[in-house]
JSON list of C-alpha atoms in Angstrom, two decimals:
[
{"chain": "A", "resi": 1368, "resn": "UNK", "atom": "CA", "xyz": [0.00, 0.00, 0.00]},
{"chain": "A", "resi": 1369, "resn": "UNK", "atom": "CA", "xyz": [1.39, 3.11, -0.33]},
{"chain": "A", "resi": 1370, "resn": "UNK", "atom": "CA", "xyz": [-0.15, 6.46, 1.91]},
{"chain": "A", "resi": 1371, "resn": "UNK", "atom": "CA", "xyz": [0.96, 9.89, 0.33]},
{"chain": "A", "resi": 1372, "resn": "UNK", "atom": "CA", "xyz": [0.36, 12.86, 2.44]},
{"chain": "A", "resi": 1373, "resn": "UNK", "atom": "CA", "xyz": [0.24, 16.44, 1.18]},
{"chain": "A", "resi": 1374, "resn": "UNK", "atom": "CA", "xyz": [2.85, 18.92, 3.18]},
{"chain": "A", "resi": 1375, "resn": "UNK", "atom": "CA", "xyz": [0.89, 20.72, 5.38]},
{"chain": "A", "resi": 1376, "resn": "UNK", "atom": "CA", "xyz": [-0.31, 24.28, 5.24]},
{"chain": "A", "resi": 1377, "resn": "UNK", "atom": "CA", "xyz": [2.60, 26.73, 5.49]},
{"chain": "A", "resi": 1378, "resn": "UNK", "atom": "CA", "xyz": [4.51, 23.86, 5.47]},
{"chain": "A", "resi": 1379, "resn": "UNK", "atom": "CA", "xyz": [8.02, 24.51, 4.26]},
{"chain": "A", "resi": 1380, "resn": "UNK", "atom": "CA", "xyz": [11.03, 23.12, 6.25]},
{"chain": "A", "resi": 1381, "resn": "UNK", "atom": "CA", "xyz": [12.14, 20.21, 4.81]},
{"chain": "A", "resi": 1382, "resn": "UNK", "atom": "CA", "xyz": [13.50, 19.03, 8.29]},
{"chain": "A", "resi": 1383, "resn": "UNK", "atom": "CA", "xyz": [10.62, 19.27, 10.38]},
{"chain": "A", "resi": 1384, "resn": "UNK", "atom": "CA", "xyz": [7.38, 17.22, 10.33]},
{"chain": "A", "resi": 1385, "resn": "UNK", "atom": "CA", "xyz": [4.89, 17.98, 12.43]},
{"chain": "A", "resi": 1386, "resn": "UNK", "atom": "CA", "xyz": [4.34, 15.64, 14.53]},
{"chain": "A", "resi": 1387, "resn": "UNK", "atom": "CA", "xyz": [0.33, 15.02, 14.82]},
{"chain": "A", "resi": 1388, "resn": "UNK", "atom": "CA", "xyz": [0.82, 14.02, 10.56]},
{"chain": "A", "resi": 1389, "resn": "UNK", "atom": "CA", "xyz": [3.59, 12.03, 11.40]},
{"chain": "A", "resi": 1390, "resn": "UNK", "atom": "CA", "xyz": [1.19, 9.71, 13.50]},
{"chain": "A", "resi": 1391, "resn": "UNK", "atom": "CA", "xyz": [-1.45, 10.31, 11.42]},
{"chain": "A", "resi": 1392, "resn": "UNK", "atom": "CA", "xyz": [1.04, 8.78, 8.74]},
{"chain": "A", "resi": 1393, "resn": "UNK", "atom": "CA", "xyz": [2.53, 6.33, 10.71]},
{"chain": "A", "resi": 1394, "resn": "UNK", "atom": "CA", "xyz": [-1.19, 4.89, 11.90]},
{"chain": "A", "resi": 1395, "resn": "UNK", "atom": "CA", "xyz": [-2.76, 4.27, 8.21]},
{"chain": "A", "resi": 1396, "resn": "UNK", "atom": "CA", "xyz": [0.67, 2.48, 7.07]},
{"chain": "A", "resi": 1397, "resn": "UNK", "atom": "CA", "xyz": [0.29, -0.12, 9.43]},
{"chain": "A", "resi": 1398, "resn": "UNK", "atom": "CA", "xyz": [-3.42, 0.13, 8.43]},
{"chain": "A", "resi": 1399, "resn": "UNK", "atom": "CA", "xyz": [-2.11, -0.64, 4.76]},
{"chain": "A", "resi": 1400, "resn": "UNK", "atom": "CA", "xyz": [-0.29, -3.84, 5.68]},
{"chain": "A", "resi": 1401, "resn": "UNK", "atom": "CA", "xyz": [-1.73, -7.24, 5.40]},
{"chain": "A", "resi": 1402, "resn": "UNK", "atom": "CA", "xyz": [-4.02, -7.47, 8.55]},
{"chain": "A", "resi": 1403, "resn": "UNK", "atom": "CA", "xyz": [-1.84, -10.29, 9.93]},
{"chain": "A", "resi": 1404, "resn": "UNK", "atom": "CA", "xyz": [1.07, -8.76, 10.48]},
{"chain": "A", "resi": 1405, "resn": "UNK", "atom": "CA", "xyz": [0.50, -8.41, 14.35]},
{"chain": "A", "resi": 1406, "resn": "UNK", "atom": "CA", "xyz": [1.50, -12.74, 14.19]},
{"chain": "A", "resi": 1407, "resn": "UNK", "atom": "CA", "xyz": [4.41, -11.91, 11.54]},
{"chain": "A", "resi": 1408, "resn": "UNK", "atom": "CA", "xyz": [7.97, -13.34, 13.70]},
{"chain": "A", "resi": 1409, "resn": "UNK", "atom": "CA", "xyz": [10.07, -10.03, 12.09]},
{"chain": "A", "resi": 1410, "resn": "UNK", "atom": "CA", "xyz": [9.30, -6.32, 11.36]},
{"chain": "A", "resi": 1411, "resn": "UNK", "atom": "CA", "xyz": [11.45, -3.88, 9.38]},
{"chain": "A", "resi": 1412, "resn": "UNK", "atom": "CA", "xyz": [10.75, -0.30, 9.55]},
{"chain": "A", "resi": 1413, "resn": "UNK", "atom": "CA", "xyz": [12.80, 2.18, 7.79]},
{"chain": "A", "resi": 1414, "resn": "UNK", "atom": "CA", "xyz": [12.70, 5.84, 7.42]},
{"chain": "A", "resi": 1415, "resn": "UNK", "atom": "CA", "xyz": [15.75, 6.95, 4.87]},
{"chain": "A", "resi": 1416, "resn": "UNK", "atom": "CA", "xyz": [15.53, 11.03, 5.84]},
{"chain": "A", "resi": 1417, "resn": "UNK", "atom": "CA", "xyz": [14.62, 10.53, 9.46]},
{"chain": "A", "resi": 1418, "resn": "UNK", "atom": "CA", "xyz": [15.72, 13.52, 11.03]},
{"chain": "A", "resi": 1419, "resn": "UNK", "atom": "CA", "xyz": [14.72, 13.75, 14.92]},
{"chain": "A", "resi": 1420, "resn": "UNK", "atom": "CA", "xyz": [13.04, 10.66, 14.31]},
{"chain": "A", "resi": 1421, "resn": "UNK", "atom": "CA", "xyz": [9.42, 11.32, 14.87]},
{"chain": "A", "resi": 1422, "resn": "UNK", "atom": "CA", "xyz": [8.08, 8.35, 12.25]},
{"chain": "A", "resi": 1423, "resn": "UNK", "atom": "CA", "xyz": [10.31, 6.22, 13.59]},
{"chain": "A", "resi": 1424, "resn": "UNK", "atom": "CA", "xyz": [9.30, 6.88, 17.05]},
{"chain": "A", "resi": 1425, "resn": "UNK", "atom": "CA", "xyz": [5.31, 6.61, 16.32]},
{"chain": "A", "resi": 1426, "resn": "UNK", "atom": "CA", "xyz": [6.39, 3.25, 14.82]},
{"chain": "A", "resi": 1427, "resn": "UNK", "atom": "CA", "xyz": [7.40, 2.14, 17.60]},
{"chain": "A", "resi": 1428, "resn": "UNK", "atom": "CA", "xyz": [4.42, 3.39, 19.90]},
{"chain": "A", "resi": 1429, "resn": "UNK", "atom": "CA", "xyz": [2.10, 1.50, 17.66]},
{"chain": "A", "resi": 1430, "resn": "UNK", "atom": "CA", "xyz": [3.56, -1.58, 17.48]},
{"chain": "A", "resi": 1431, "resn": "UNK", "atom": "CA", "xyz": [3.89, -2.11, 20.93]},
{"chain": "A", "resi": 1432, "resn": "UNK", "atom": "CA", "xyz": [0.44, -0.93, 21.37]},
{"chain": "A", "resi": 1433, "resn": "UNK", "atom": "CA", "xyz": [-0.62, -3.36, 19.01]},
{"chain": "A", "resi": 1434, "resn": "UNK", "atom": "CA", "xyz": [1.59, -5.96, 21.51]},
{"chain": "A", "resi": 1435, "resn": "UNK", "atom": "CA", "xyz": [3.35, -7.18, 18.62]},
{"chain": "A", "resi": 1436, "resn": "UNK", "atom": "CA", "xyz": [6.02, -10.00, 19.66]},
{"chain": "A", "resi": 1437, "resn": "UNK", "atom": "CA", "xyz": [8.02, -10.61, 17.10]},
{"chain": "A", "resi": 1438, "resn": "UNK", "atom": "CA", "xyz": [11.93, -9.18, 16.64]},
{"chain": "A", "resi": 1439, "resn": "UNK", "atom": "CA", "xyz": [11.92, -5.42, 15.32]},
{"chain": "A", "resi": 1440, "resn": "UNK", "atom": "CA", "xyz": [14.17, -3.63, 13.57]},
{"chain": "A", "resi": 1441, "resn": "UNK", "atom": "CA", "xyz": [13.78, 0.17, 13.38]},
{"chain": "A", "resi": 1442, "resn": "UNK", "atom": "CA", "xyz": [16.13, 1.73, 10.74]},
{"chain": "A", "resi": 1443, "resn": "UNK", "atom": "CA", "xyz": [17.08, 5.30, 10.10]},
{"chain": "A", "resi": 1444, "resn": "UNK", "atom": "CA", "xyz": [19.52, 7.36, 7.83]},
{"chain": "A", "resi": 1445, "resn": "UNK", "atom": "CA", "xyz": [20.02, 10.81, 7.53]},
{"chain": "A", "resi": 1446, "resn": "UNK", "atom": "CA", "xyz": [22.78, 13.55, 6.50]},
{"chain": "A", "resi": 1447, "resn": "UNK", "atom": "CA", "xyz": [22.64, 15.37, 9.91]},
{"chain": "A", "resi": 1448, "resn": "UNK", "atom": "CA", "xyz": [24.70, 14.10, 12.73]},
{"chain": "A", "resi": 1449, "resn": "UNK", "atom": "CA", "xyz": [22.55, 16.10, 15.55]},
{"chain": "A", "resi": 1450, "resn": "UNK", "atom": "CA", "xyz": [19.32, 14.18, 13.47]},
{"chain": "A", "resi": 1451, "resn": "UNK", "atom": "CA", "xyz": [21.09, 10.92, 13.84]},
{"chain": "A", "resi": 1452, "resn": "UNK", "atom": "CA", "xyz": [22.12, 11.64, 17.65]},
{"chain": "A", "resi": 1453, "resn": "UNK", "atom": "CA", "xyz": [18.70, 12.69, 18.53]},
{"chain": "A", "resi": 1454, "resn": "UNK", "atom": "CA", "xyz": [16.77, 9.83, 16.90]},
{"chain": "A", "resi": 1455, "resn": "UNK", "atom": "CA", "xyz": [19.33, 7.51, 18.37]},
{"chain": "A", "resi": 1456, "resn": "UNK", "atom": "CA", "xyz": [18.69, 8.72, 21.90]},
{"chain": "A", "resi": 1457, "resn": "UNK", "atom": "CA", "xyz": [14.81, 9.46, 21.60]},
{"chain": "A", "resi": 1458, "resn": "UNK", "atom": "CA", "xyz": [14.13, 5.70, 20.03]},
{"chain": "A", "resi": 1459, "resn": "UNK", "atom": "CA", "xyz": [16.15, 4.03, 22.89]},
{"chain": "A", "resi": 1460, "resn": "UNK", "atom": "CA", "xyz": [14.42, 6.59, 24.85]},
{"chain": "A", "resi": 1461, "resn": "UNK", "atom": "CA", "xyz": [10.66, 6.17, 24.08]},
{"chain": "A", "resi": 1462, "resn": "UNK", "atom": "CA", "xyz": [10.92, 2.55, 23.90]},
{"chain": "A", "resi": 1463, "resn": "UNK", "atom": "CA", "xyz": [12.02, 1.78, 27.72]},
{"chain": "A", "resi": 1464, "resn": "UNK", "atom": "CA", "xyz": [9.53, 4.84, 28.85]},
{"chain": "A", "resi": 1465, "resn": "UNK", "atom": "CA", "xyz": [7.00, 2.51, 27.27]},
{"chain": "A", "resi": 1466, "resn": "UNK", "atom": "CA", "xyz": [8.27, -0.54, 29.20]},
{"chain": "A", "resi": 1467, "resn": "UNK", "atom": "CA", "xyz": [9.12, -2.69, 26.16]},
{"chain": "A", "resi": 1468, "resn": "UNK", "atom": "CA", "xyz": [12.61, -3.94, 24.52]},
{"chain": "A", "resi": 1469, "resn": "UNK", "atom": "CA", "xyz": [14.87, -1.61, 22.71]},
{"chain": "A", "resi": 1470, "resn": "UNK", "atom": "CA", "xyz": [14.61, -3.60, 19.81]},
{"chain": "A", "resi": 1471, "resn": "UNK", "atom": "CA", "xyz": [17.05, -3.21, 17.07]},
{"chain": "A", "resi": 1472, "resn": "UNK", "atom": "CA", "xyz": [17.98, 0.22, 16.33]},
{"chain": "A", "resi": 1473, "resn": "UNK", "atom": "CA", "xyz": [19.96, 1.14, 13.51]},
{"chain": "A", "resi": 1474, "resn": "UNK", "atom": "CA", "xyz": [20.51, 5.02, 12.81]},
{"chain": "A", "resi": 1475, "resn": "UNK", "atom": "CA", "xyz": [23.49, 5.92, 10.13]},
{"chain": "A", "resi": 1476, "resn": "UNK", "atom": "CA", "xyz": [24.88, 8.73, 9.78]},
{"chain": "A", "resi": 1477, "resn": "UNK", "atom": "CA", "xyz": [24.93, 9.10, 5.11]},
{"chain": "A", "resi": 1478, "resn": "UNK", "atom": "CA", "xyz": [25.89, 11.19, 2.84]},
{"chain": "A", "resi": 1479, "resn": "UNK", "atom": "CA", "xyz": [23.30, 10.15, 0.05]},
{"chain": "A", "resi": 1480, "resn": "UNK", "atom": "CA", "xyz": [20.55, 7.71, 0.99]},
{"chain": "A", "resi": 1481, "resn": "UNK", "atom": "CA", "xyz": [19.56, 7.20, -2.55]},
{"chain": "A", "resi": 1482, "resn": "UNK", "atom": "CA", "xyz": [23.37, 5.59, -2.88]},
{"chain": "A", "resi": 1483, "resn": "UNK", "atom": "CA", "xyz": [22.74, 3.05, -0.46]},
{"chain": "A", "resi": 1484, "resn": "UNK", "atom": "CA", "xyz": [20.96, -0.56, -0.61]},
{"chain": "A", "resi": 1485, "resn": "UNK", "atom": "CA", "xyz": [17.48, -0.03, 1.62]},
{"chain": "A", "resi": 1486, "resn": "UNK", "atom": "CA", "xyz": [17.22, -3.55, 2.35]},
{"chain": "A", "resi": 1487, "resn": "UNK", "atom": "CA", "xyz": [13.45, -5.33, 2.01]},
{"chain": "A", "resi": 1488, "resn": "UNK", "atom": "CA", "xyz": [11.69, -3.13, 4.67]},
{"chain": "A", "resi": 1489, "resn": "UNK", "atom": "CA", "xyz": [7.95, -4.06, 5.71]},
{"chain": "A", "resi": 1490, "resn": "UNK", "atom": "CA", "xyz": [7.18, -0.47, 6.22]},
{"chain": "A", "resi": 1491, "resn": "UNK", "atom": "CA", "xyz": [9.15, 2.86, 4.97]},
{"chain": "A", "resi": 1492, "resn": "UNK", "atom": "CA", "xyz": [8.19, 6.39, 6.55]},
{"chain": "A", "resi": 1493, "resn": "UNK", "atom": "CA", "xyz": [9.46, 9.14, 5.50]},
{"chain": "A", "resi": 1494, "resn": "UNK", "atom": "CA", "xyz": [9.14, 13.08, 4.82]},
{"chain": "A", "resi": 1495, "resn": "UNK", "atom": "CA", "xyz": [11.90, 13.42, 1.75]},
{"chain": "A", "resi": 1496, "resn": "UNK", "atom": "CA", "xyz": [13.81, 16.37, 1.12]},
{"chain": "A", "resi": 1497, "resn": "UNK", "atom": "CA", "xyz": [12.34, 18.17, -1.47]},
{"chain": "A", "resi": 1498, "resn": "UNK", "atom": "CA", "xyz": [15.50, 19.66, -3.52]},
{"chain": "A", "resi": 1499, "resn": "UNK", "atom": "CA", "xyz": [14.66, 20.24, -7.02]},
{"chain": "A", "resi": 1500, "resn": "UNK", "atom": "CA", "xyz": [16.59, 18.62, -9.92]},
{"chain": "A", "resi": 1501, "resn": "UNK", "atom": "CA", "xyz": [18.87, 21.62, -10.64]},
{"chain": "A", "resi": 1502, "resn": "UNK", "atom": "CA", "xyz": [20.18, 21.96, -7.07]},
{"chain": "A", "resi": 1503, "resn": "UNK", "atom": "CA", "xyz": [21.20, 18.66, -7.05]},
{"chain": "A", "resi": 1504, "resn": "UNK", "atom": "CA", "xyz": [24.95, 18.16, -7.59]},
{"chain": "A", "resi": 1505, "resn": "UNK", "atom": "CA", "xyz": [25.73, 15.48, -9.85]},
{"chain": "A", "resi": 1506, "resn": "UNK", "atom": "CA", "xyz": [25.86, 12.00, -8.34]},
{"chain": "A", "resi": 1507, "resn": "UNK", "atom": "CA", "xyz": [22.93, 13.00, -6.91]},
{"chain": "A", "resi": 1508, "resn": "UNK", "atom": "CA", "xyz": [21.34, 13.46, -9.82]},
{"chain": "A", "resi": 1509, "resn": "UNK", "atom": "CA", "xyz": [22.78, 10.21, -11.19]},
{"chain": "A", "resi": 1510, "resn": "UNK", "atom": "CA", "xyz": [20.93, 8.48, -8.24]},
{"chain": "A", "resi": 1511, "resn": "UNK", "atom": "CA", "xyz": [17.72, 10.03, -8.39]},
{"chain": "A", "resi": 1512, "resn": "UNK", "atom": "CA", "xyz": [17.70, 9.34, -12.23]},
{"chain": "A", "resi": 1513, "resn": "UNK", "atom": "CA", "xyz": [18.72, 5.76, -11.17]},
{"chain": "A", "resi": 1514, "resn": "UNK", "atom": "CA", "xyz": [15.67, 4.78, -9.00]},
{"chain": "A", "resi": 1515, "resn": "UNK", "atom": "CA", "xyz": [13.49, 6.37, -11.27]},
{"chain": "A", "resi": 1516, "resn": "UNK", "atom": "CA", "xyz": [14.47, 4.54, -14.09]},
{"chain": "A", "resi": 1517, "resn": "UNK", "atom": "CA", "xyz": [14.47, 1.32, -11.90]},
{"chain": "A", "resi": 1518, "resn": "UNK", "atom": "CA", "xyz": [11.02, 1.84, -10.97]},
{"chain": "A", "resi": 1519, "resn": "UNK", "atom": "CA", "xyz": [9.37, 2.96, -14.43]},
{"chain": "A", "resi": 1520, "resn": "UNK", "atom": "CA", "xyz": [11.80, 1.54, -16.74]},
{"chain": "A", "resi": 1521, "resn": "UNK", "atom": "CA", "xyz": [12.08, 5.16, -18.42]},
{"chain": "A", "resi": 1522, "resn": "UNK", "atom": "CA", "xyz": [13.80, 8.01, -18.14]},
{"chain": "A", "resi": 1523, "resn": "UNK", "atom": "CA", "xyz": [12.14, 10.88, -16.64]},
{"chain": "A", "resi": 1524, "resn": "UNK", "atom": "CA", "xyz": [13.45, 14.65, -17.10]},
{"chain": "A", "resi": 1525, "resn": "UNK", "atom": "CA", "xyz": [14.93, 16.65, -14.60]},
{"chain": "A", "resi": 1526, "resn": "UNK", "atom": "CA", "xyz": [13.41, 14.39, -11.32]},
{"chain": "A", "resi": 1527, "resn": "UNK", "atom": "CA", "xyz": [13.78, 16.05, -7.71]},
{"chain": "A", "resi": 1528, "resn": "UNK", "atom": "CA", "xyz": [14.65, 14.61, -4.88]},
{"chain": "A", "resi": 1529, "resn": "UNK", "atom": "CA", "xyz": [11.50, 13.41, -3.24]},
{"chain": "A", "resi": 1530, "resn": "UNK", "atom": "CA", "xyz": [11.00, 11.43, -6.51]},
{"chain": "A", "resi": 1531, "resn": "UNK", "atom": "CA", "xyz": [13.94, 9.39, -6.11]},
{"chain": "A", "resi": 1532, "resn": "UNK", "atom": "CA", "xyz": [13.18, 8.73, -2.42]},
{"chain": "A", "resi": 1533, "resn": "UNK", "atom": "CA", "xyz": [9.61, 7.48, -3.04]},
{"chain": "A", "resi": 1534, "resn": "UNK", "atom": "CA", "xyz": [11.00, 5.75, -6.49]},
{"chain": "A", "resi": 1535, "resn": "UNK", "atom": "CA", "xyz": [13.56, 3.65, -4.54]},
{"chain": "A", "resi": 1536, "resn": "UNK", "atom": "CA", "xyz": [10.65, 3.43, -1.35]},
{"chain": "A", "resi": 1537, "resn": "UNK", "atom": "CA", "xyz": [8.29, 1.39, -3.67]},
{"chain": "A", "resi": 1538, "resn": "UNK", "atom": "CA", "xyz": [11.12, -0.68, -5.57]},
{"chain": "A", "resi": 1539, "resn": "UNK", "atom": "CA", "xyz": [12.00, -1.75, -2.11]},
{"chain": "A", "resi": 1540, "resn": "UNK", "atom": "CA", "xyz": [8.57, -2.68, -0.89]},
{"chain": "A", "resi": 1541, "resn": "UNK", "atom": "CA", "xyz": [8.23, -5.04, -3.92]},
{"chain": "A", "resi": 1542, "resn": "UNK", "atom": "CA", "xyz": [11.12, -7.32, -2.87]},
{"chain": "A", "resi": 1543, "resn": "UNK", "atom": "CA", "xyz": [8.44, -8.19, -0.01]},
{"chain": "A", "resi": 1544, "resn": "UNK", "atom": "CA", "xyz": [6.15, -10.82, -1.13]},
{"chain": "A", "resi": 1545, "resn": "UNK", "atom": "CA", "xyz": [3.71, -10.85, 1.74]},
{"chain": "A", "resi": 1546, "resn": "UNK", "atom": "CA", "xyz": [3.45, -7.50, 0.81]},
{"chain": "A", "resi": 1547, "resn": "UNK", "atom": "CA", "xyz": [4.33, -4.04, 2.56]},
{"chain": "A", "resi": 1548, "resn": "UNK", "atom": "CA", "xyz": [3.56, -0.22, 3.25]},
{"chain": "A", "resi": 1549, "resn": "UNK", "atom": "CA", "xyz": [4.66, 3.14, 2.16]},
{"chain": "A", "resi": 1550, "resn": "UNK", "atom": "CA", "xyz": [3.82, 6.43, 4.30]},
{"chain": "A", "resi": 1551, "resn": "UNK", "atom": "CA", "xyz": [5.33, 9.65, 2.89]},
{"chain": "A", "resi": 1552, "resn": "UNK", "atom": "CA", "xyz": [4.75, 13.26, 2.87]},
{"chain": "A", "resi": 1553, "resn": "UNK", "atom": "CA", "xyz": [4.68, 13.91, -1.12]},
{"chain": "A", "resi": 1554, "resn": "UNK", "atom": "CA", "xyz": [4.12, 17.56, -2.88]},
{"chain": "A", "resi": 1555, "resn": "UNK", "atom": "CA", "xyz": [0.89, 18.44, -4.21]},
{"chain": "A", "resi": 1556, "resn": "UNK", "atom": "CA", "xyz": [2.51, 19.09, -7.90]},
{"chain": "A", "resi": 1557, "resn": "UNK", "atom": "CA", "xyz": [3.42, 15.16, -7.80]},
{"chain": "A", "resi": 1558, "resn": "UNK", "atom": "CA", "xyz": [0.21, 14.19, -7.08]},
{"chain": "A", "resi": 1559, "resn": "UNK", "atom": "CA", "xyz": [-1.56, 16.67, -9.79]},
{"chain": "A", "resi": 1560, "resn": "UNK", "atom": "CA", "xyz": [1.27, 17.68, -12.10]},
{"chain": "A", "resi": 1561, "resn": "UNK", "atom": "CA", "xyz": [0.21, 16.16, -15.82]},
{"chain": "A", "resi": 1562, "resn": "UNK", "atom": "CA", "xyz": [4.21, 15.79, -15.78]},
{"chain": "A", "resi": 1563, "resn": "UNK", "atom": "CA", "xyz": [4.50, 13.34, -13.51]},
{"chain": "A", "resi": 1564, "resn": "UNK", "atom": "CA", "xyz": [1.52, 10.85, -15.02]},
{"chain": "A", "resi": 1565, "resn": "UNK", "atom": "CA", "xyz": [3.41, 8.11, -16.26]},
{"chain": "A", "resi": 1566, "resn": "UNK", "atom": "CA", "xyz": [5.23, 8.24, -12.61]},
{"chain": "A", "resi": 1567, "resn": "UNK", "atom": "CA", "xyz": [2.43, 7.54, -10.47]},
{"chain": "A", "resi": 1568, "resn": "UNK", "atom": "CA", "xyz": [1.14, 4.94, -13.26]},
{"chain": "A", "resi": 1569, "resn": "UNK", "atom": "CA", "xyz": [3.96, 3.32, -12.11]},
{"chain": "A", "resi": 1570, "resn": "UNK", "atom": "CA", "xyz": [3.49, 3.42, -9.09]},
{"chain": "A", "resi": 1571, "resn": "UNK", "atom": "CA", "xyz": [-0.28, 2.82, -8.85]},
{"chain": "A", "resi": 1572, "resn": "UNK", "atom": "CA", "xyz": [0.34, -1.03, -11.40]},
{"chain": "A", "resi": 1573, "resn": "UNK", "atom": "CA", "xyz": [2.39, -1.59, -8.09]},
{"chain": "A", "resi": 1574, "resn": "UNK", "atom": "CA", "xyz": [0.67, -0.32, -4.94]},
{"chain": "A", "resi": 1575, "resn": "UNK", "atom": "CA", "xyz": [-2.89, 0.99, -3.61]},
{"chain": "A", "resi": 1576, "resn": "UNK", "atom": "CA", "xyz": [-2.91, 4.67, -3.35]},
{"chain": "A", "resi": 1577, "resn": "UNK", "atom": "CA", "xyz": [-4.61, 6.86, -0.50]},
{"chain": "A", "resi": 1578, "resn": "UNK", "atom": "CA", "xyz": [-4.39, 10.36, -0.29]},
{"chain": "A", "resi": 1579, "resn": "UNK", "atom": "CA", "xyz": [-4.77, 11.77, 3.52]},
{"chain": "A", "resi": 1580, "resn": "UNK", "atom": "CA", "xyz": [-5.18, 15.83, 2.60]}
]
């Protein structure tokens, strides 16, 4: 399944999500997943721009609300070493506050996410940066030209940022074949745009799409 979320009004910091959408987010992912996944032995939960760590850390109050028993792994990157401490320390932080196990926590410290092999996550939250194509320097725009192409099988002109990110988030999911859930904060224009059609078509032969305005 895969949740997009428009940015919220006035919303413009690409560092900061607020953190009523981030549960809000976090809550109809899970919803998205196969309804047994509460008996699944494993659960991988990834958020590749994770900042503070807000999705990461209303992953982790649902599933132990949902007394899930199985191992879990939650998994972070980000470009900001004072993101990666503070995610680090609030994770380990929330999760003995709510009396359960640390779990595994995994928070790396990257210079390009997009570079990087995400692993077969059950469930990736994220708000991506939203750079546009022509800021990018070039490796980055190799990479976000990279996981587009991987996910359409065509070449798409002058793709930002966020487009990588939720390209490589849904070629991810798929290596999953009991099946998995995307939660992201996307930009209106990518859910309108006439440019970005054959994108979402894309995406939309792969996943189930819901729109949380």
């Amino acid at each position: 399944g895969l949740l997009a979320a428009r940015p919220m009004p006035g919303y413009a910091d690409i560092h900061f999500t607020d953190p009523s959408l981030a549960r809000s987010i976090v809550e109809q992912a899970f919803l998205a997943l196969p309804s047994d996944w509460t008996s699944w032995t494993s659960l991988d939960v990834l958020d590749p721009a994770c900042g503070s760590g807000v999705f990461l850390s209303e992953a982790s109050r649902l599933i132990t609300e949902s007394d899930f028993s199985g191992s879990v792994t939650l998994r972070g990157m980000d470009r900001s070493a004072p993101a990666v401490e503070t995610a680090s320390f609030l994770l380990r932080f929330h999760a003995v506050d709510e009396g359960g196990e640390t779990g595994d926590i995994d928070i790396q410290l990257v210079d390009d996410a997009l570079e990087l092999d995400w692993g077969s996550p059950d469930v990736i939250l994220m708000n991506p940066p939203f750079v546009r194509h022509r800021l990018l320097r070039e490796e980055a725009r190799s990479a976000v030209k990279a996981a587009v192409r991987e996910l359409t099988g065509a070449v798409v002109r002058e793709p930002d940022l966020a487009v990588g990110f939720i390209s490589r988030a849904v070629t991810s999911l798929r290596r999953k074949p009991r099946g998995g859930a995307l939660g992201t904060v996307v930009p209106a224009t990518l859910l309108d745009n006439m440019q970005w059609a054959g994108w979402r078509e894309a995406i939309e032969a792969l996943a189930e799409r819901r729109v949380v305005a």
